[in-house]
Amino acid sequence: MEVTITTENFETLKNGDLPLVVDFWATWCGPCRMIGPIIAELAKEYDGRIVVGKCDVEENDDIAMDFGIRNIPTILFFKNGEVVDKMVGAAAKAKIQEKFEALL
């Protein structure tokens, strides 16, 4: 299940027991809409092992600015509260899933 990332819950999720994957997106972004269903599928597949969140850069620009997000979609992969990987742009499910596997 996907979680909506906000300024209020980000730090708690980032520093939680499970790895965190954050999809930075916007409603007007075509490539974001392309990978959205892939992220949703992976969120279900990895439920209980990885927390998957979506962060709307329009509503939470402070988080995006903190991590220097300039292009979307950008996916950040967190482990133990630290960014361990990053993916910019749309990609195939297999490529994104490789990154999920690397977090475990």
Short mmCIF file of C-alpha atoms in Angstrom, two decimals:
data_model
loop_
_atom_site.label_atom_id
_atom_site.label_comp_id
_atom_site.label_asym_id
_atom_site.label_seq_id
_atom_site.Cartn_x
_atom_site.Cartn_y
_atom_site.Cartn_z
CA MET A 1 0.00 0.00 0.00
CA GLU A 2 1.23 3.46 -0.85
CA VAL A 3 1.51 6.18 1.77
CA THR A 4 1.09 9.88 1.03
CA ILE A 5 4.29 11.61 2.10
CA THR A 6 3.81 14.97 3.78
CA THR A 7 6.01 17.32 5.76
CA GLU A 8 4.28 16.01 8.90
CA ASN A 9 5.01 12.29 8.41
CA PHE A 10 8.20 12.24 6.35
CA GLU A 11 10.78 12.16 9.16
CA THR A 12 8.91 9.38 10.99
CA LEU A 13 8.69 7.24 7.84
CA LYS A 14 12.28 7.96 6.81
CA ASN A 15 13.60 6.87 10.19
CA GLY A 16 11.26 3.88 10.58
CA ASP A 17 12.19 0.21 10.88
CA LEU A 18 11.52 -0.54 7.19
CA PRO A 19 13.30 0.86 4.14
CA LEU A 20 11.43 3.72 2.46
CA VAL A 21 10.92 4.41 -1.24
CA VAL A 22 9.62 7.87 -2.13
CA ASP A 23 8.21 8.70 -5.56
CA PHE A 24 8.38 12.47 -6.11
CA TRP A 25 5.69 13.40 -8.64
CA ALA A 26 3.11 15.99 -9.74
CA THR A 27 -0.35 15.68 -11.27
CA TRP A 28 0.69 17.51 -14.45
CA CYS A 29 3.72 15.25 -15.09
CA GLY A 30 3.19 12.75 -17.91
CA PRO A 31 6.10 10.42 -17.04
CA CYS A 32 4.92 10.47 -13.40
CA ARG A 33 1.53 9.17 -14.51
CA MET A 34 3.31 6.46 -16.53
CA ILE A 35 5.22 5.04 -13.56
CA GLY A 36 2.45 5.64 -11.00
CA PRO A 37 0.78 2.26 -11.62
CA ILE A 38 4.16 0.51 -11.47
CA ILE A 39 4.91 2.10 -8.09
CA ALA A 40 1.44 1.07 -6.86
CA GLU A 41 2.03 -2.55 -7.96
CA LEU A 42 5.42 -2.67 -6.25
CA ALA A 43 3.95 -1.14 -3.10
CA LYS A 44 1.53 -4.08 -2.90
CA GLU A 45 4.21 -6.66 -3.73
CA TYR A 46 6.61 -5.36 -1.07
CA ASP A 47 4.00 -4.54 1.58
CA GLY A 48 5.39 -5.31 5.02
CA ARG A 49 8.99 -5.23 3.76
CA ILE A 50 9.33 -1.73 2.26
CA VAL A 51 7.26 1.41 2.87
CA VAL A 52 6.37 3.05 -0.44
CA GLY A 53 5.36 6.70 -0.43
CA LYS A 54 4.28 9.27 -2.97
CA CYS A 55 5.31 12.89 -2.45
CA ASP A 56 3.53 15.55 -4.52
CA VAL A 57 6.21 18.17 -5.16
CA GLU A 58 3.57 20.89 -5.52
CA GLU A 59 2.18 20.27 -2.04
CA ASN A 60 5.47 19.39 -0.32
CA ASP A 61 8.06 21.51 -2.08
CA ASP A 62 10.09 21.76 1.15
CA ILE A 63 10.89 18.03 1.05
CA ALA A 64 11.71 18.19 -2.66
CA MET A 65 14.01 21.17 -2.06
CA ASP A 66 15.76 19.43 0.85
CA PHE A 67 16.79 16.62 -1.50
CA GLY A 68 17.53 18.79 -4.54
CA ILE A 69 14.70 17.30 -6.62
CA ARG A 70 14.77 19.23 -9.91
CA ASN A 71 13.27 16.69 -12.29
CA ILE A 72 10.30 14.43 -11.81
CA PRO A 73 9.62 11.65 -11.51
CA THR A 74 12.46 11.09 -9.07
CA ILE A 75 12.48 8.09 -6.79
CA LEU A 76 14.63 8.13 -3.65
CA PHE A 77 15.49 4.94 -1.79
CA PHE A 78 16.11 5.28 1.97
CA LYS A 79 17.63 2.79 4.38
CA ASN A 80 18.31 3.62 8.03
CA GLY A 81 17.20 7.20 7.38
CA GLU A 82 19.76 7.81 4.61
CA VAL A 83 19.40 8.02 0.83
CA VAL A 84 21.09 4.93 -0.59
CA ASP A 85 19.91 5.17 -4.20
CA LYS A 86 18.16 7.50 -6.62
CA MET A 87 16.34 7.10 -9.92
CA VAL A 88 15.36 10.02 -12.17
CA GLY A 89 12.85 9.68 -14.99
CA ALA A 90 10.48 6.95 -16.07
CA ALA A 91 11.73 3.38 -16.17
CA ALA A 92 10.44 -0.13 -16.74
CA LYS A 93 9.04 -2.11 -13.82
CA ALA A 94 11.97 -4.55 -13.91
CA LYS A 95 14.48 -1.72 -13.46
CA ILE A 96 12.56 -0.17 -10.57
CA GLN A 97 12.08 -3.60 -8.99
CA GLU A 98 15.86 -4.17 -9.06
CA LYS A 99 16.22 -1.08 -6.87
CA PHE A 100 13.54 -2.38 -4.48
CA GLU A 101 15.36 -5.71 -4.19
CA ALA A 102 18.64 -3.95 -3.45
CA LEU A 103 17.01 -2.32 -0.38
CA LEU A 104 16.21 -5.66 1.23
#
